[in-house]
């Protein structure tokens, strides 16, 4: 039985990964301060309430559960907020991660899985972003994630700490059970907002920009189901441990959909013709962000199993019956 500490395990991607780890015979221990996460998302599983910045507490938990690897999901993720409040982002997304890595070092925990992001690449210089694409973030959020990637390279060289950095594109969808799903406050992501409009919880969906250099003028993104991401975490963890080496992967479907296309699909899935309003661009949004996932496919045997329709269907199922 492998004991994995899942920091931020009560959050969106964390809770789906925890559920999958448990179903695959791992023993996930959730460590979360519940500032963003939800206790109901990890009912019935080992849970330790604690802060990422609390090294003493982290070391106690490492020892208590004989932790072998850490998965880290406890980051702030809002690009716009990171521009307005960078200090908050550097503290939580960089300084606290350094604290976590130090606690791991001092406790002899050698494996780390890190949630990175497409935002580390900045403006794309080629249609599909592979792992060799230059990493030039255009906002503090992306900077914080890239800094940790760099820190991890140095920790491997100096201390032999092995890590996986997974650069997610647009994480979306919900577990097929409908028991867990996306729940942010405030919600800023497109799919939950679209579905809240369909459910009558919002008067409309506002489309940020219709003058981008894309076929229909709206932004193109690569949506990848949260359970496909969860599966990639487990595959990458196993490869890292088996080969004892650090790994980097871009996780997306390889297909882009525009905001307008996504809204059409959501209208078809929900059967609701909700109101759509076109507004000005949102600051910091690149026109197109699409992954080249061929490295993850070749090395991990990972291929997304959910298409856009299934992503929206699972998210709709969650939106209609959500518990938190
Ligand atoms: N959008 C709208 N209306 C809304 C919300 C979003 O038109 O009400 C648009 C955005 O402008 C963007 C697209 O929908 O073009 C997707 O926006 P999201 O906020 O859902 O997602 P982002 O692509 O901005 O960001 C996501 C993650 C970030 C990560 C980024 C990297 O949330 O954490 O992907 O690709 F940095």
Short mmCIF file of C-alpha atoms and ligand atoms in Angstrom, two decimals:
data_model
loop_
_atom_site.label_atom_id
_atom_site.label_comp_id
_atom_site.label_asym_id
_atom_site.label_seq_id
_atom_site.Cartn_x
_atom_site.Cartn_y
_atom_site.Cartn_z
CA UNK A 1 0.00 0.00 0.00
CA UNK A 2 1.54 3.27 -1.11
CA UNK A 3 0.87 6.27 1.05
CA UNK A 4 0.63 9.45 -0.99
CA UNK A 5 0.21 12.86 0.61
CA UNK A 6 -2.15 14.89 -1.56
CA UNK A 7 -1.69 18.54 -0.69
CA UNK A 8 -4.77 20.47 -1.75
CA UNK A 9 -6.54 17.13 -2.11
CA UNK A 10 -9.93 18.64 -1.21
CA UNK A 11 -9.88 20.95 -4.25
CA UNK A 12 -11.12 20.35 -7.78
CA UNK A 13 -8.34 18.38 -9.52
CA UNK A 14 -6.99 17.12 -6.17
CA UNK A 15 -10.25 15.46 -5.11
CA UNK A 16 -10.66 13.65 -8.45
CA UNK A 17 -7.08 12.39 -8.22
CA UNK A 18 -7.59 11.29 -4.61
CA UNK A 19 -10.68 9.31 -5.61
CA UNK A 20 -8.81 7.61 -8.45
CA UNK A 21 -5.76 6.86 -6.28
CA UNK A 22 -8.00 5.18 -3.71
CA UNK A 23 -9.74 3.13 -6.42
CA UNK A 24 -6.33 1.95 -7.71
CA UNK A 25 -5.17 0.60 -4.34
CA UNK A 26 -3.15 3.60 -3.16
CA UNK A 27 -3.66 5.16 0.23
CA UNK A 28 -4.09 8.90 -0.38
CA UNK A 29 -3.83 11.15 2.67
CA UNK A 30 -5.44 14.52 2.06
CA UNK A 31 -3.66 17.58 3.47
CA UNK A 32 -5.68 20.75 2.97
CA UNK A 33 -6.36 23.97 4.87
CA UNK A 34 -9.87 24.15 3.37
CA UNK A 35 -9.33 27.76 2.26
CA UNK A 36 -10.53 26.72 -1.21
CA UNK A 37 -11.15 22.98 -0.87
CA UNK A 38 -14.27 21.18 0.36
CA UNK A 39 -14.32 18.63 3.16
CA UNK A 40 -17.29 16.87 1.45
CA UNK A 41 -15.12 16.23 -1.62
CA UNK A 42 -13.00 13.68 0.28
CA UNK A 43 -15.46 12.09 2.70
CA UNK A 44 -14.33 8.81 4.20
CA UNK A 45 -10.64 9.29 3.40
CA UNK A 46 -7.72 10.10 5.71
CA UNK A 47 -7.78 13.87 6.12
CA UNK A 48 -5.31 16.20 7.84
CA UNK A 49 -6.20 19.85 8.07
CA UNK A 50 -3.06 21.92 7.75
CA UNK A 51 -1.18 24.69 6.01
CA UNK A 52 1.43 24.34 3.34
CA UNK A 53 3.58 26.83 5.25
CA UNK A 54 3.56 24.75 8.46
CA UNK A 55 6.70 22.66 8.22
CA UNK A 56 6.38 21.08 11.66
CA UNK A 57 2.89 19.84 10.89
CA UNK A 58 3.95 18.57 7.46
CA UNK A 59 6.82 16.61 8.98
CA UNK A 60 4.51 15.10 11.60
CA UNK A 61 2.14 13.95 8.86
CA UNK A 62 4.99 12.52 6.75
CA UNK A 63 6.10 10.47 9.72
CA UNK A 64 2.65 9.45 10.95
CA UNK A 65 1.64 7.98 7.56
CA UNK A 66 5.09 6.99 6.26
CA UNK A 67 4.52 9.02 3.14
CA UNK A 68 6.35 7.87 -0.01
CA UNK A 69 5.36 10.61 -2.47
CA UNK A 70 3.66 13.99 -2.49
CA UNK A 71 1.18 15.31 -5.02
CA UNK A 72 0.77 19.05 -4.86
CA UNK A 73 -2.48 20.78 -5.91
CA UNK A 74 -2.70 23.61 -3.36
CA UNK A 75 -2.08 26.63 -5.57
CA UNK A 76 -3.88 29.83 -6.35
CA UNK A 77 -4.95 29.68 -10.00
CA UNK A 78 -6.53 32.94 -11.11
CA UNK A 79 -4.48 34.74 -13.72
CA UNK A 80 -6.27 38.10 -13.26
CA UNK A 81 -5.96 38.01 -9.48
CA UNK A 82 -2.26 37.18 -9.77
CA UNK A 83 -1.73 40.41 -11.71
CA UNK A 84 -3.47 42.45 -9.00
CA UNK A 85 -2.06 40.60 -5.99
CA UNK A 86 1.28 39.05 -6.99
CA UNK A 87 2.56 38.90 -3.43
CA UNK A 88 -0.21 36.48 -2.46
CA UNK A 89 0.77 34.27 -5.41
CA UNK A 90 4.51 34.28 -4.71
CA UNK A 91 3.86 33.42 -1.05
CA UNK A 92 1.45 30.56 -1.69
CA UNK A 93 2.66 29.20 -5.02
CA UNK A 94 6.42 29.58 -4.50
CA UNK A 95 7.48 30.23 -0.87
CA UNK A 96 5.11 27.62 0.58
CA UNK A 97 6.17 25.06 -2.00
CA UNK A 98 9.80 25.65 -1.01
CA UNK A 99 8.72 24.99 2.57
CA UNK A 100 7.00 21.77 1.49
CA UNK A 101 10.09 20.63 -0.45
CA UNK A 102 12.28 21.36 2.59
CA UNK A 103 9.93 19.33 4.79
CA UNK A 104 10.16 16.48 2.28
CA UNK A 105 13.95 16.69 2.23
CA UNK A 106 14.15 16.62 6.02
CA UNK A 107 11.77 13.65 6.14
CA UNK A 108 13.41 11.64 3.35
CA UNK A 109 10.42 11.83 0.96
CA UNK A 110 11.88 11.64 -2.56
CA UNK A 111 9.03 11.86 -5.06
CA UNK A 112 6.95 14.88 -5.98
CA UNK A 113 4.14 15.40 -8.51
CA UNK A 114 3.57 19.04 -9.33
CA UNK A 115 0.54 20.71 -10.95
CA UNK A 116 2.01 23.07 -13.49
CA UNK A 117 0.17 24.89 -16.24
CA UNK A 118 0.01 25.92 -19.88
CA UNK A 119 0.41 29.43 -18.48
CA UNK A 120 4.16 28.74 -18.10
CA UNK A 121 4.47 28.97 -21.91
CA UNK A 122 3.05 32.46 -22.41
CA UNK A 123 2.05 33.40 -25.95
CA UNK A 124 2.34 30.36 -28.22
CA UNK A 125 4.93 30.54 -31.00
CA UNK A 126 3.56 27.44 -32.75
CA UNK A 127 0.00 26.07 -33.17
CA UNK A 128 0.40 23.17 -30.72
CA UNK A 129 2.51 23.54 -27.60
CA UNK A 130 4.94 20.70 -26.94
CA UNK A 131 7.48 20.32 -24.14
CA UNK A 132 10.20 22.13 -26.11
CA UNK A 133 8.11 25.26 -26.54
CA UNK A 134 9.80 28.29 -24.91
CA UNK A 135 8.55 29.00 -21.40
CA UNK A 136 7.95 32.75 -21.17
CA UNK A 137 4.97 33.39 -18.89
CA UNK A 138 3.01 36.61 -19.39
CA UNK A 139 1.50 36.84 -15.91
CA UNK A 140 2.55 36.31 -12.25
CA UNK A 141 0.57 33.06 -12.01
CA UNK A 142 2.60 31.53 -14.85
CA UNK A 143 5.80 32.94 -13.32
CA UNK A 144 5.13 31.24 -9.99
CA UNK A 145 4.57 27.86 -11.64
CA UNK A 146 7.68 28.17 -13.80
CA UNK A 147 9.74 29.16 -10.75
CA UNK A 148 8.74 25.94 -9.03
CA UNK A 149 9.60 23.94 -12.15
CA UNK A 150 13.09 25.52 -12.01
CA UNK A 151 13.37 24.90 -8.29
CA UNK A 152 12.54 21.24 -8.91
CA UNK A 153 15.31 20.92 -11.51
CA UNK A 154 17.79 22.30 -8.96
CA UNK A 155 16.49 20.04 -6.18
CA UNK A 156 16.93 17.01 -8.42
CA UNK A 157 20.53 17.98 -9.29
CA UNK A 158 21.51 18.79 -5.72
CA UNK A 159 19.43 16.42 -3.58
CA UNK A 160 18.13 13.76 -5.96
CA UNK A 161 14.49 14.77 -5.43
CA UNK A 162 12.56 13.34 -8.39
CA UNK A 163 9.57 15.23 -9.73
CA UNK A 164 6.90 15.22 -12.38
CA UNK A 165 5.62 18.58 -13.63
CA UNK A 166 2.30 18.29 -15.45
CA UNK A 167 1.31 21.33 -17.48
CA UNK A 168 -2.47 21.23 -17.66
CA UNK A 169 -4.36 22.97 -20.38
CA UNK A 170 -8.04 23.68 -19.53
CA UNK A 171 -9.04 21.27 -16.78
CA UNK A 172 -12.78 20.67 -16.96
CA UNK A 173 -15.65 18.21 -16.45
CA UNK A 174 -16.64 16.26 -13.37
CA UNK A 175 -16.53 12.73 -12.06
CA UNK A 176 -19.05 10.38 -13.74
CA UNK A 177 -20.57 9.62 -10.32
CA UNK A 178 -21.73 13.22 -10.00
CA UNK A 179 -20.46 13.19 -6.38
CA UNK A 180 -17.57 15.59 -6.97
CA UNK A 181 -16.96 18.37 -9.47
CA UNK A 182 -15.72 21.89 -9.96
CA UNK A 183 -16.61 24.38 -7.22
CA UNK A 184 -14.69 27.63 -7.05
CA UNK A 185 -15.70 30.81 -5.24
CA UNK A 186 -15.85 33.05 -7.14
CA UNK A 187 -16.19 30.93 -10.28
CA UNK A 188 -14.30 32.38 -13.26
CA UNK A 189 -13.98 29.37 -15.57
CA UNK A 190 -15.93 29.16 -18.78
CA UNK A 191 -17.65 25.77 -18.57
CA UNK A 192 -19.16 26.11 -15.07
CA UNK A 193 -20.29 29.65 -15.89
CA UNK A 194 -21.91 28.53 -19.14
CA UNK A 195 -23.71 25.71 -17.33
CA UNK A 196 -24.87 28.04 -14.55
CA UNK A 197 -26.42 30.18 -17.30
CA UNK A 198 -28.11 27.05 -18.70
CA UNK A 199 -29.37 26.16 -15.22
CA UNK A 200 -30.86 29.65 -14.79
CA UNK A 201 -28.43 30.48 -11.95
CA UNK A 202 -26.98 33.33 -14.05
CA UNK A 203 -28.86 35.60 -16.46
CA UNK A 204 -26.38 35.02 -19.32
CA UNK A 205 -22.87 34.01 -20.30
CA UNK A 206 -20.55 36.84 -21.24
CA UNK A 207 -18.05 36.06 -24.01
CA UNK A 208 -14.80 37.93 -23.49
CA UNK A 209 -13.74 39.09 -26.94
CA UNK A 210 -14.97 38.30 -30.44
CA UNK A 211 -12.17 39.99 -32.39
CA UNK A 212 -9.36 37.46 -31.84
CA UNK A 213 -7.44 36.13 -34.86
CA UNK A 214 -9.35 32.81 -34.74
CA UNK A 215 -11.93 31.40 -37.21
CA UNK A 216 -14.94 32.82 -35.31
CA UNK A 217 -13.13 35.58 -33.39
CA UNK A 218 -13.44 33.95 -29.94
CA UNK A 219 -10.58 32.36 -27.97
CA UNK A 220 -9.60 28.78 -28.64
CA UNK A 221 -8.74 26.46 -25.75
CA UNK A 222 -7.86 22.80 -25.23
CA UNK A 223 -10.31 21.27 -22.72
CA UNK A 224 -9.14 18.17 -20.88
CA UNK A 225 -11.27 16.14 -18.49
CA UNK A 226 -10.30 16.19 -14.84
CA UNK A 227 -10.32 12.37 -14.65
CA UNK A 228 -7.98 12.18 -17.64
CA UNK A 229 -5.67 14.51 -15.69
CA UNK A 230 -6.05 12.35 -12.58
CA UNK A 231 -5.06 9.26 -14.58
CA UNK A 232 -2.00 11.06 -15.96
CA UNK A 233 -0.87 11.81 -12.38
CA UNK A 234 -0.90 8.14 -11.47
CA UNK A 235 0.82 7.02 -14.69
CA UNK A 236 3.51 9.69 -14.27
CA UNK A 237 4.04 8.87 -10.59
CA UNK A 238 4.55 5.22 -11.44
CA UNK A 239 7.00 5.97 -14.26
CA UNK A 240 8.98 8.43 -12.12
CA UNK A 241 9.33 5.89 -9.30
CA UNK A 242 10.14 2.99 -11.61
CA UNK A 243 12.80 4.88 -13.59
CA UNK A 244 13.83 7.16 -10.72
CA UNK A 245 13.88 10.20 -12.95
CA UNK A 246 12.21 13.58 -13.24
CA UNK A 247 9.62 14.06 -16.00
CA UNK A 248 7.72 16.89 -17.70
CA UNK A 249 4.49 16.55 -19.71
CA UNK A 250 1.95 18.81 -21.40
CA UNK A 251 -1.56 17.51 -20.79
CA UNK A 252 -4.28 18.45 -23.23
CA UNK A 253 -6.34 16.74 -25.92
CA UNK A 254 -4.49 18.31 -28.84
CA UNK A 255 -7.77 19.79 -30.15
CA UNK A 256 -8.89 23.37 -29.72
CA UNK A 257 -12.48 24.64 -29.41
CA UNK A 258 -13.53 28.26 -29.52
CA UNK A 259 -15.67 29.83 -26.82
CA UNK A 260 -18.52 30.11 -29.35
CA UNK A 261 -18.20 26.42 -30.31
CA UNK A 262 -18.22 25.41 -26.67
CA UNK A 263 -21.38 27.44 -26.04
CA UNK A 264 -23.07 25.72 -29.01
CA UNK A 265 -22.12 22.31 -27.62
CA UNK A 266 -23.40 23.29 -24.16
CA UNK A 267 -26.73 24.37 -25.66
CA UNK A 268 -27.00 21.00 -27.42
CA UNK A 269 -26.10 19.00 -24.26
CA UNK A 270 -28.41 20.94 -21.92
CA UNK A 271 -31.23 21.61 -24.38
CA UNK A 272 -31.37 25.18 -23.06
CA UNK A 273 -31.05 28.23 -25.33
CA UNK A 274 -29.48 30.52 -22.70
CA UNK A 275 -28.55 34.12 -23.35
CA UNK A 276 -25.07 34.96 -24.72
CA UNK A 277 -23.58 38.47 -24.50
CA UNK A 278 -20.44 39.59 -26.30
CA UNK A 279 -18.08 41.80 -24.30
CA UNK A 280 -14.56 43.22 -24.52
CA UNK A 281 -11.50 41.00 -24.25
CA UNK A 282 -10.32 39.91 -20.79
CA UNK A 283 -6.76 41.06 -20.02
CA UNK A 284 -4.09 38.38 -20.25
CA UNK A 285 -5.97 35.90 -22.48
CA UNK A 286 -3.90 34.44 -25.35
CA UNK A 287 -5.99 33.87 -28.53
CA UNK A 288 -5.18 30.17 -28.81
CA UNK A 289 -3.80 27.60 -26.35
CA UNK A 290 -3.64 24.02 -27.60
CA UNK A 291 -1.37 21.22 -26.37
CA UNK A 292 0.71 18.76 -28.31
CA UNK A 293 0.18 15.76 -26.01
CA UNK A 294 2.28 13.30 -28.05
CA UNK A 295 5.05 12.97 -25.43
CA UNK A 296 2.57 11.94 -22.73
CA UNK A 297 1.00 9.53 -25.18
CA UNK A 298 4.33 7.99 -26.22
CA UNK A 299 5.90 7.77 -22.76
CA UNK A 300 2.92 7.23 -20.46
CA UNK A 301 0.47 5.61 -22.87
CA UNK A 302 -1.85 8.47 -21.88
CA UNK A 303 -4.64 9.60 -24.17
CA UNK A 304 -7.67 11.58 -23.07
CA UNK A 305 -10.79 9.40 -22.94
CA UNK A 306 -13.38 12.19 -22.66
CA UNK A 307 -14.27 14.42 -25.63
CA UNK A 308 -15.78 17.90 -25.34
CA UNK A 309 -19.35 16.58 -25.32
CA UNK A 310 -18.54 14.16 -22.48
CA UNK A 311 -16.74 16.90 -20.58
CA UNK A 312 -19.80 19.15 -20.77
CA UNK A 313 -22.18 16.28 -20.01
CA UNK A 314 -20.34 15.32 -16.81
CA UNK A 315 -20.04 18.98 -15.77
CA UNK A 316 -23.79 19.44 -16.41
CA UNK A 317 -24.63 16.38 -14.35
CA UNK A 318 -22.59 17.89 -11.50
CA UNK A 319 -24.05 21.38 -11.91
CA UNK A 320 -27.63 20.08 -11.66
CA UNK A 321 -27.01 18.06 -8.47
CA UNK A 322 -24.04 19.71 -6.81
CA UNK A 323 -23.59 19.27 -3.06
CA UNK A 324 -20.98 22.01 -2.53
N1 LIG B 1 -14.31 33.16 -20.93
C1 LIG B 1 -15.42 33.87 -21.38
N2 LIG B 1 -16.38 34.19 -20.46
C2 LIG B 1 -16.29 33.82 -19.15
C3 LIG B 1 -15.16 33.10 -18.72
C4 LIG B 1 -14.18 32.78 -19.66
O1 LIG B 1 -15.55 34.23 -22.55
O2 LIG B 1 -17.19 34.15 -18.37
C5 LIG B 1 -13.29 32.80 -21.93
C6 LIG B 1 -11.90 33.30 -21.57
O3 LIG B 1 -11.73 34.60 -22.03
C7 LIG B 1 -11.03 32.26 -22.26
C8 LIG B 1 -11.85 30.97 -22.23
O4 LIG B 1 -13.19 31.40 -21.97
O5 LIG B 1 -10.84 32.62 -23.59
C9 LIG B 1 -11.43 30.04 -21.14
O6 LIG B 1 -11.35 30.77 -19.92
P1 LIG B 1 -11.16 30.08 -18.49
O7 LIG B 1 -11.16 31.17 -17.48
O8 LIG B 1 -12.14 28.97 -18.33
O9 LIG B 1 -9.74 29.40 -18.60
P2 LIG B 1 -8.32 30.04 -18.99
O10 LIG B 1 -7.98 29.51 -20.35
O11 LIG B 1 -8.30 31.49 -18.84
O12 LIG B 1 -7.39 29.49 -17.84
C10 LIG B 1 -7.11 28.13 -17.59
C11 LIG B 1 -6.85 27.94 -16.10
C12 LIG B 1 -5.64 28.73 -15.68
C13 LIG B 1 -4.47 28.36 -16.55
C14 LIG B 1 -4.82 28.47 -18.00
C15 LIG B 1 -3.69 27.95 -18.80
O13 LIG B 1 -7.95 28.35 -15.34
O14 LIG B 1 -5.34 28.43 -14.34
O15 LIG B 1 -6.00 27.73 -18.29
O16 LIG B 1 -4.09 27.55 -20.03
F1 LIG B 1 -3.45 29.21 -16.33
#
